[in-house]
XYZ file of C-alpha atoms in Angstrom:
567
model
C 31.790 14.751 -5.615
C 27.760 13.823 -4.769
C 26.367 16.607 -7.391
C 27.908 14.241 -9.994
C 26.024 14.286 -12.739
C 23.740 10.129 -12.269
C 25.170 7.624 -10.660
C 28.201 7.550 -8.080
C 29.236 4.394 -7.353
C 31.657 4.863 -3.822
C 33.554 1.797 -2.895
C 34.289 2.503 1.469
C 37.441 0.876 2.665
C 40.471 0.748 5.395
C 43.381 2.539 4.787
C 45.003 -0.850 6.248
C 43.312 -3.363 3.070
C 42.789 -0.439 -0.024
C 39.507 -0.923 -1.969
C 37.801 -4.112 -2.894
C 39.897 -5.318 -5.683
C 37.352 -8.106 -6.349
C 34.898 -5.881 -7.721
C 37.048 -4.053 -9.557
C 36.503 -6.000 -13.119
C 32.328 -5.847 -12.589
C 33.105 -1.923 -12.495
C 35.650 -1.844 -15.811
C 32.869 -3.854 -17.196
C 29.691 -1.692 -16.227
C 31.516 1.304 -17.725
C 31.860 0.257 -20.604
C 28.310 -0.578 -21.055
C 26.380 1.279 -19.184
C 28.578 4.689 -19.648
C 28.148 6.398 -23.235
C 26.182 9.784 -21.033
C 28.653 9.638 -18.756
C 25.964 8.684 -16.012
C 28.244 6.605 -14.037
C 30.704 7.221 -11.945
C 32.616 5.310 -9.725
C 35.024 6.199 -6.693
C 36.893 5.580 -3.367
C 36.763 6.258 -0.573
C 38.920 5.722 2.737
C 36.531 5.555 5.861
C 40.088 6.198 8.025
C 40.137 10.153 7.175
C 36.738 10.667 6.839
C 34.476 11.339 9.648
C 30.995 10.934 7.618
C 32.486 8.124 6.972
C 32.803 6.999 10.724
C 30.451 4.764 11.628
C 32.115 2.195 8.631
C 35.498 2.179 10.741
C 37.202 -1.358 11.299
C 35.274 -3.173 9.797
C 36.242 -6.301 7.516
C 33.608 -6.532 5.376
C 33.154 -4.111 2.274
C 30.216 -1.255 2.152
C 29.566 0.237 -1.208
C 27.336 3.960 -1.234
C 24.854 5.163 -3.733
C 25.023 8.561 -4.656
C 22.095 10.009 -7.030
C 21.183 13.914 -7.159
C 23.249 14.633 -4.108
C 21.876 12.328 -1.825
C 23.328 9.118 -0.701
C 19.974 7.098 -1.476
C 21.351 3.599 -1.132
C 23.831 1.571 0.280
C 24.963 -2.589 0.337
C 27.518 -4.362 2.773
C 29.367 -6.845 1.002
C 31.274 -7.784 -2.412
C 27.681 -9.080 -3.336
C 28.222 -8.653 -7.759
C 24.953 -9.617 -8.966
C 23.141 -7.069 -6.159
C 25.538 -4.539 -6.717
C 25.350 -4.808 -10.762
C 21.428 -4.980 -10.374
C 21.636 -2.291 -8.513
C 23.545 0.127 -10.940
C 21.785 -1.288 -14.154
C 18.642 -0.063 -12.278
C 19.794 3.336 -11.587
C 21.139 4.153 -14.755
C 18.315 3.345 -16.053
C 16.314 5.346 -14.052
C 18.337 8.265 -14.926
C 18.436 7.442 -18.651
C 14.977 7.838 -18.485
C 14.972 11.216 -16.194
C 17.356 12.470 -18.830
C 15.376 11.943 -22.165
C 11.643 13.061 -19.562
C 10.159 9.753 -19.551
C 10.115 10.194 -16.564
C 9.840 11.891 -13.180
C 11.967 11.202 -10.469
C 11.916 9.130 -7.578
C 11.682 10.903 -4.455
C 14.538 8.847 -2.838
C 15.187 9.326 1.239
C 18.360 9.582 1.917
C 20.170 7.119 4.196
C 21.962 7.833 7.555
C 25.061 6.423 8.400
C 25.244 3.573 11.431
C 27.116 0.995 13.048
C 26.627 -1.424 10.570
C 27.235 -4.574 13.333
C 24.415 -4.929 14.511
C 22.699 -4.634 10.319
C 22.166 -7.939 7.803
C 24.000 -8.062 5.301
C 22.442 -6.785 1.604
C 20.807 -3.536 0.584
C 19.546 -0.873 2.853
C 17.346 1.611 2.132
C 17.280 3.088 5.314
C 16.810 0.144 6.839
C 18.692 0.494 10.370
C 18.617 -0.447 13.990
C 18.507 3.456 14.647
C 15.753 4.020 12.061
C 12.932 4.645 14.425
C 8.818 3.588 13.862
C 5.611 4.485 16.370
C 3.069 2.444 16.099
C -0.189 3.313 16.031
C -3.165 1.415 16.725
C -6.867 3.070 16.099
C -8.972 0.934 18.296
C -12.295 -1.177 16.774
C -15.076 1.650 17.579
C -13.298 3.916 15.396
C -12.262 2.204 12.915
C -16.456 1.198 12.735
C -17.312 4.961 12.947
C -14.767 5.929 10.059
C -12.747 7.970 11.466
C -9.385 6.207 10.405
C -9.329 7.809 6.862
C -9.189 11.004 9.417
C -6.300 10.140 11.646
C -4.482 8.904 8.782
C -4.584 12.437 6.864
C -3.974 14.629 10.550
C -0.326 12.203 11.060
C 0.513 12.098 6.959
C -0.065 16.604 7.194
C 2.120 16.338 10.240
C 5.083 15.166 8.085
C 5.248 11.647 8.528
C 5.816 8.812 6.777
C 3.329 5.820 6.880
C 5.253 2.747 6.192
C 2.869 -0.039 6.579
C -0.468 -0.346 7.266
C -3.238 -3.741 7.743
C -6.500 -4.200 8.720
C -7.151 -6.397 11.085
C -8.704 -8.253 14.861
C -6.438 -8.281 17.374
C -5.435 -11.670 19.148
C -6.231 -11.477 22.608
C -2.401 -12.209 22.974
C -1.729 -9.277 21.006
C -3.800 -7.037 22.886
C -2.293 -8.027 26.421
C 1.204 -7.770 25.622
C 0.580 -4.514 23.209
C -1.248 -2.847 26.660
C 1.167 -4.788 29.471
C 1.506 -1.285 30.639
C -1.954 -1.041 31.725
C -2.524 -4.788 32.908
C -2.136 -3.468 36.655
C -5.827 -1.190 36.025
C -8.640 -3.069 37.495
C -10.926 -2.823 34.191
C -7.885 -4.177 31.581
C -9.513 -7.512 31.228
C -13.126 -6.214 29.931
C -10.601 -3.168 27.621
C -8.607 -6.513 26.206
C -12.195 -7.642 25.177
C -13.510 -4.220 23.636
C -9.846 -4.081 21.469
C -10.443 -8.042 20.381
C -14.460 -6.988 19.925
C -13.893 -5.914 15.653
C -11.012 -4.824 13.823
C -8.296 -2.236 14.620
C -6.298 -0.591 11.790
C -2.561 -0.924 12.987
C -0.053 1.486 11.477
C 3.478 1.714 11.283
C 4.832 5.651 10.921
C 8.100 6.796 10.650
C 9.562 10.235 10.484
C 9.955 10.751 7.263
C 13.270 12.324 6.030
C 12.707 15.577 5.845
C 13.079 17.864 8.767
C 10.328 17.516 10.474
C 6.932 20.463 10.850
C 6.862 22.183 14.136
C 3.450 20.321 15.513
C 2.961 22.554 17.548
C -0.414 24.838 16.606
C 0.146 28.665 18.034
C -0.359 31.888 18.123
C 3.559 33.557 16.424
C 5.286 34.258 20.205
C 7.545 37.200 19.384
C 10.032 35.498 22.351
C 10.260 32.156 20.409
C 10.988 33.524 17.726
C 13.554 36.231 18.639
C 15.599 32.258 20.240
C 15.103 30.782 17.087
C 16.655 33.055 15.153
C 19.636 33.292 18.073
C 19.589 29.588 18.073
C 19.982 29.616 14.084
C 22.974 32.521 14.249
C 25.000 30.137 16.373
C 24.143 27.248 13.977
C 26.963 24.656 13.740
C 27.674 21.488 11.857
C 25.406 18.244 13.437
C 24.518 14.672 12.674
C 21.771 14.102 10.545
C 18.951 14.299 13.575
C 15.983 15.527 13.301
C 14.562 18.567 15.752
C 12.804 17.686 18.495
C 8.680 18.487 18.694
C 6.347 17.305 20.216
C 5.465 14.006 20.696
C 3.265 12.016 17.844
C 0.818 11.815 20.923
C 0.714 15.074 21.983
C 0.112 16.465 18.599
C -2.791 13.871 18.389
C -4.636 15.060 21.705
C -4.658 18.812 20.168
C -6.141 17.352 17.305
C -8.951 15.618 19.164
C -8.678 12.088 18.145
C -5.796 10.573 20.738
C -8.825 9.132 21.926
C -9.507 7.018 19.563
C -5.899 5.561 19.066
C -3.128 4.577 21.137
C 0.568 5.108 20.594
C 3.807 3.458 21.496
C 6.642 5.417 20.365
C 9.387 3.790 22.505
C 12.315 1.995 19.947
C 12.820 -1.196 21.914
C 9.256 -1.184 22.126
C 8.128 -0.660 18.694
C 10.161 -3.024 17.200
C 9.345 -5.878 19.625
C 5.916 -4.622 18.985
C 6.850 -4.681 14.815
C 8.583 -8.145 15.029
C 5.132 -9.600 16.258
C 2.696 -7.869 14.159
C 4.336 -7.977 11.287
C 6.777 -10.257 10.728
C 7.832 -9.691 7.508
C 8.030 -6.077 7.886
C 11.698 -5.430 5.887
C 10.270 -7.334 3.242
C 6.788 -5.242 2.951
C 8.041 -1.660 3.685
C 10.610 -2.180 0.583
C 7.100 -3.271 -1.589
C 5.478 -0.809 -2.581
C 2.405 -2.234 -4.080
C 0.803 0.524 -6.119
C -2.331 0.733 -7.144
C -3.641 2.648 -10.521
C -6.046 2.877 -13.171
C -5.551 1.991 -16.767
C -7.919 2.281 -19.344
C -8.348 0.578 -22.818
C -9.493 2.682 -25.311
C -12.477 1.218 -27.394
C -10.591 0.704 -30.475
C -7.683 -1.070 -29.128
C -10.067 -2.714 -26.885
C -12.166 -4.047 -29.392
C -9.491 -5.325 -31.528
C -6.449 -6.264 -29.262
C -8.161 -6.622 -25.715
C -6.400 -10.726 -24.905
C -3.075 -9.033 -26.279
C -2.819 -6.681 -23.965
C -4.342 -8.369 -20.778
C -1.295 -10.692 -21.336
C 1.482 -8.156 -21.735
C -0.506 -6.924 -18.652
C -0.092 -9.870 -16.300
C 3.464 -10.562 -17.906
C 4.765 -7.184 -16.617
C 4.092 -8.970 -12.602
C 0.497 -6.558 -12.551
C -2.448 -7.893 -10.611
C -5.888 -6.930 -11.935
C -7.482 -6.617 -9.519
C -11.150 -4.981 -11.375
C -12.050 -4.575 -14.162
C -15.427 -3.252 -16.225
C -16.662 -2.274 -19.852
C -17.419 1.450 -19.620
C -19.311 3.538 -21.823
C -18.288 6.961 -21.137
C -20.143 9.611 -21.100
C -18.821 12.689 -23.254
C -18.567 14.500 -19.479
C -15.977 11.772 -18.750
C -13.909 11.092 -21.606
C -12.952 15.125 -21.983
C -12.115 14.471 -17.848
C -10.195 11.248 -19.229
C -8.725 13.288 -22.098
C -8.133 16.789 -20.565
C -4.859 16.914 -21.808
C -5.614 16.863 -25.700
C -7.621 19.894 -25.248
C -5.703 22.308 -26.592
C -5.170 19.539 -29.693
C -6.672 19.907 -33.318
C -8.078 16.798 -32.663
C -9.856 16.973 -29.583
C -13.245 16.832 -30.729
C -11.937 13.151 -32.744
C -10.824 11.743 -29.475
C -13.926 12.562 -27.335
C -15.716 11.366 -30.463
C -14.399 7.170 -30.634
C -13.809 7.581 -26.317
C -17.570 7.671 -26.575
C -18.063 6.085 -29.294
C -18.310 2.036 -27.812
C -17.052 0.417 -24.270
C -13.396 1.071 -23.087
C -11.701 -1.279 -20.142
C -10.910 0.331 -16.690
C -8.846 -1.929 -14.706
C -7.662 -1.689 -11.339
C -3.766 -2.469 -12.015
C -1.494 -3.704 -8.371
C 2.183 -4.180 -8.304
C 5.382 -2.856 -6.645
C 5.621 0.154 -8.114
C 2.701 -0.471 -10.055
C 1.829 3.236 -10.951
C 5.509 4.277 -12.446
C 5.848 0.708 -14.089
C 2.181 1.095 -15.903
C 3.689 4.780 -16.818
C 6.880 3.742 -18.272
C 4.939 0.062 -19.776
C 2.412 2.815 -22.114
C 4.682 5.065 -22.595
C 4.026 9.781 -23.303
C 0.514 10.861 -24.234
C 1.334 11.279 -27.935
C 2.317 8.922 -30.329
C 4.767 11.187 -32.493
C 6.614 11.615 -28.128
C 6.271 7.504 -27.878
C 8.525 7.122 -31.159
C 11.522 9.890 -29.826
C 11.704 8.666 -26.558
C 10.215 5.748 -25.689
C 9.911 3.193 -28.990
C 9.295 -0.096 -27.372
C 5.994 0.971 -25.447
C 2.824 -0.165 -26.078
C 2.030 3.377 -27.358
C 3.925 2.796 -30.592
C 2.955 -1.075 -30.550
C -0.621 -0.692 -30.502
C -0.740 3.361 -32.303
C -4.066 3.830 -34.706
C -3.100 5.781 -37.933
C -5.877 8.388 -37.585
C -5.353 9.206 -34.202
C -1.749 10.111 -32.721
C -3.264 9.502 -29.114
C -2.245 6.266 -26.716
C -4.462 3.999 -26.502
C -4.230 3.543 -23.225
C -4.179 6.050 -20.231
C -2.670 5.465 -16.298
C -3.100 7.601 -13.376
C -0.501 10.652 -13.254
C -0.479 10.469 -9.657
C -1.211 7.664 -6.823
C -3.784 10.852 -5.348
C -5.175 10.699 -9.253
C -5.544 6.868 -8.699
C -7.420 7.011 -5.516
C -9.668 8.959 -7.073
C -10.514 7.633 -10.545
C -10.467 3.733 -8.722
C -13.744 5.679 -6.421
C -15.046 7.171 -9.341
C -14.808 4.168 -11.979
C -15.262 1.402 -9.260
C -17.494 2.832 -6.496
C -17.717 0.744 -3.150
C -20.140 -1.374 -1.707
C -20.407 -3.271 1.157
C -21.792 -6.957 1.941
C -21.859 -8.784 4.608
C -20.240 -12.374 5.002
C -20.600 -15.351 7.639
C -17.889 -17.581 8.044
C -19.818 -20.826 9.734
C -18.740 -22.946 12.979
C -17.969 -26.170 11.698
C -15.114 -23.953 9.829
C -11.292 -25.326 10.966
C -8.958 -22.514 12.138
C -6.917 -23.168 9.399
C -9.750 -23.084 7.015
C -10.720 -19.974 8.339
C -6.980 -18.775 7.533
C -7.624 -19.682 4.012
C -10.354 -18.446 3.662
C -9.401 -14.705 4.817
C -6.498 -15.401 2.643
C -8.879 -15.548 -0.441
C -10.675 -12.946 0.889
C -8.079 -10.626 0.691
C -6.556 -11.918 -2.262
C -10.241 -11.386 -4.619
C -9.522 -8.126 -3.327
C -11.831 -7.128 -0.404
C -11.396 -5.644 1.990
C -12.358 -6.498 5.330
C -13.943 -3.542 6.901
C -15.612 -5.082 10.258
C -15.362 -8.391 12.017
C -15.904 -9.895 15.188
C -16.333 -13.491 16.042
C -19.855 -14.423 18.018
C -21.863 -16.882 19.313
C -24.776 -16.312 17.256
C -28.165 -17.551 19.280
C -31.722 -16.838 17.940
C -31.967 -13.291 18.617
C -28.869 -12.554 16.710
C -29.160 -15.525 14.325
C -32.507 -13.425 13.088
C -30.581 -10.460 12.254
C -28.668 -11.901 9.528
C -31.541 -15.240 8.167
C -34.622 -12.949 8.824
C -35.523 -13.903 5.215
C -35.860 -17.726 5.958
C -37.212 -17.549 9.664
C -40.727 -19.261 8.435
C -38.811 -22.405 6.584
C -39.237 -25.735 8.202
C -35.097 -26.350 7.753
C -34.536 -22.911 9.487
C -34.662 -24.418 13.178
C -31.322 -26.997 11.988
C -29.574 -23.589 10.725
C -30.531 -22.173 14.407
C -29.028 -25.863 15.750
C -25.996 -25.313 13.370
C -25.222 -21.726 14.588
C -25.033 -23.075 18.416
C -22.340 -25.315 17.807
C -19.330 -22.782 18.080
C -18.718 -19.111 17.363
C -18.913 -17.449 13.553
C -16.971 -15.164 12.014
C -19.146 -12.280 11.087
C -17.191 -9.722 8.687
C -18.542 -6.865 6.854
C -16.324 -7.264 2.560
C -15.975 -4.157 1.297
C -15.196 -3.406 -2.823
C -16.562 -2.742 -6.070
C -19.566 -5.114 -7.143
C -19.214 -6.491 -3.451
C -22.381 -8.494 -3.058
C -22.141 -9.969 -7.046
C -17.981 -10.687 -6.776
C -18.739 -12.426 -2.676
C -21.698 -14.638 -4.322
C -19.633 -15.752 -7.031
C -16.560 -16.511 -4.923
C -18.631 -18.341 -2.284
C -20.268 -21.046 -5.334
C -23.676 -22.595 -5.237
C -25.528 -23.460 -2.026
C -24.861 -26.882 -2.449
C -21.035 -27.666 -2.176
C -21.147 -31.227 -4.362
C -22.538 -28.613 -7.211
C -20.122 -26.276 -6.351
C -17.793 -28.773 -7.355
C -18.959 -29.149 -10.374
C -20.359 -25.690 -11.636
C -17.456 -23.518 -9.448
C -14.432 -25.607 -8.527
C -12.588 -22.818 -6.891
C -14.683 -21.413 -4.584
C -15.435 -21.301 -0.945
C -17.722 -23.900 -0.691
C -16.494 -26.479 -3.206
C -13.572 -26.338 -1.361
C -14.834 -26.618 2.711
C -18.557 -27.078 2.195
C -19.635 -30.539 4.028
C -23.064 -30.436 3.141
C -25.862 -27.940 2.348
C -26.462 -26.614 6.080
C -22.376 -26.434 6.660
C -21.504 -25.138 3.849
C -18.697 -23.082 5.150
C -20.329 -19.475 4.054
C -22.917 -17.494 3.978
C -23.659 -13.868 2.572
C -26.164 -11.099 1.934
C -28.077 -11.533 -1.884
C -28.913 -7.752 -2.554
C -27.750 -4.419 -1.775
C -30.903 -3.880 0.055
C -30.125 -7.129 2.106
C -26.599 -6.208 2.862
C -27.362 -2.992 4.340
C -29.827 -3.801 6.686
C -28.263 -7.488 7.740
C -24.615 -4.769 8.389
C -27.286 -2.196 10.424
C -28.114 -4.387 12.640
C -24.636 -6.670 13.543
C -22.851 -3.780 13.138
C -25.118 -0.920 14.868
C -21.991 1.928 15.423
C -20.932 1.100 11.309
C -20.839 4.234 9.297
C -20.514 2.913 5.536
C -18.764 5.035 3.243
C -20.653 7.247 0.390
C -20.624 3.536 -1.343
C -22.511 2.731 -4.942
C -26.345 1.334 -3.834
C -25.506 2.328 -0.100
């Protein structure tokens, strides 16, 4: 049954009550409407007589399992007809596209059957109470010296799955609670001050669904190999529990990076800290926000730009960054390498370098695959055959049989392409003392929504010496003493903001220096909303790339910038 072609929906029932009659009319309707290719199957399974279904016994609530390609990949508790209808329709549409060669089969993770008493009713993708999560906190000094990427890479190489991540400054309460086991140590107070002094990188990871590779890095041991062979010989049916290898802590110790991070692997504690650090974790985890690079080729950009941008907006994408760019011949050849064996390849390169293209960074739930499905195949001929509603067909050009839109092929490619066309830049930002805590949170939210990454952050009262590091170019001005007085009134929040074109984009987001002028000329800017006067105008930022580099190096002495444009 698990090997059925397409989707199999399993109604798990108890012997005393039978299959769910309330859902049968929906199932008949869906089978009539969706099963023209025999991709949809319905079966019943009596939990009382099937060992694998033991966790579902003695339950009053119906359970529906969804099997695709030999795996149980989803589960819905309760006779929730709209949710079941949506799930079946979405999975069947995916199966049709896979069969037509229009999309690659998603890598669903197989769910594990556990007692559902402790789970919320509704849809669940491996989100049982038995799901093991690990919290990793990469310390402020490691974030500042760019160790985060190395640590994440080692964790992923070890077979773990990165579920969610965030960069933030821990509050004192969060630091004390997470490190409560160290509370009796004599230097605990200093440690809490250190952990709240800058940005930490917080990861929630799981062990994935595939068996973990052995994390040990030793030479082959003949005795161990013989022992493992003997264990394989006596293999028997087991519950789907992963092999127990070294802990993540032990693995990272051997990788010589454990001193840069702290790990919590205790199930009870991790669930508690996830609730504190990521209160909306379940929704955030299910929402797989992905970035992709999108390209409008020159003719399409020139003739249909607004039309395409409207479609992108209607499809739920957020445009994080965009720029016009005239490609070099080498860049055009790289982006169009899939056509290099075609007779029209030279014509493609000629058109790609003939004028400005529009490069975009798009963000959406499952954004990469959704954009690929939306634009369709790379050639107009294939698109007409397999996906006639695609943008490839809608915006086809008669003299060039290729898709006038481009999207990254994978998340790895997207990351590389985005970095190439939108190289990162750092700028220094300051939120001034008069800004209230609530206003500060609104500004930070706006910063993130505008596509900035807060790479470094610290709260500090800027005395004269510290203020000079930021305001050195106005030190001799008449109003400098007023600036120092304003800065001494309370703590400022000093940040390193990172994104493409960071310096000018931050200045644009801040708005004009005078809040009254900002309200007229830039009503959506930070100073228009939160500024009180020219002196107390909420925020400050570097004027030039050079000034940003100099100021950041003074305020964050150990900060190591990436290989950024202009840095």
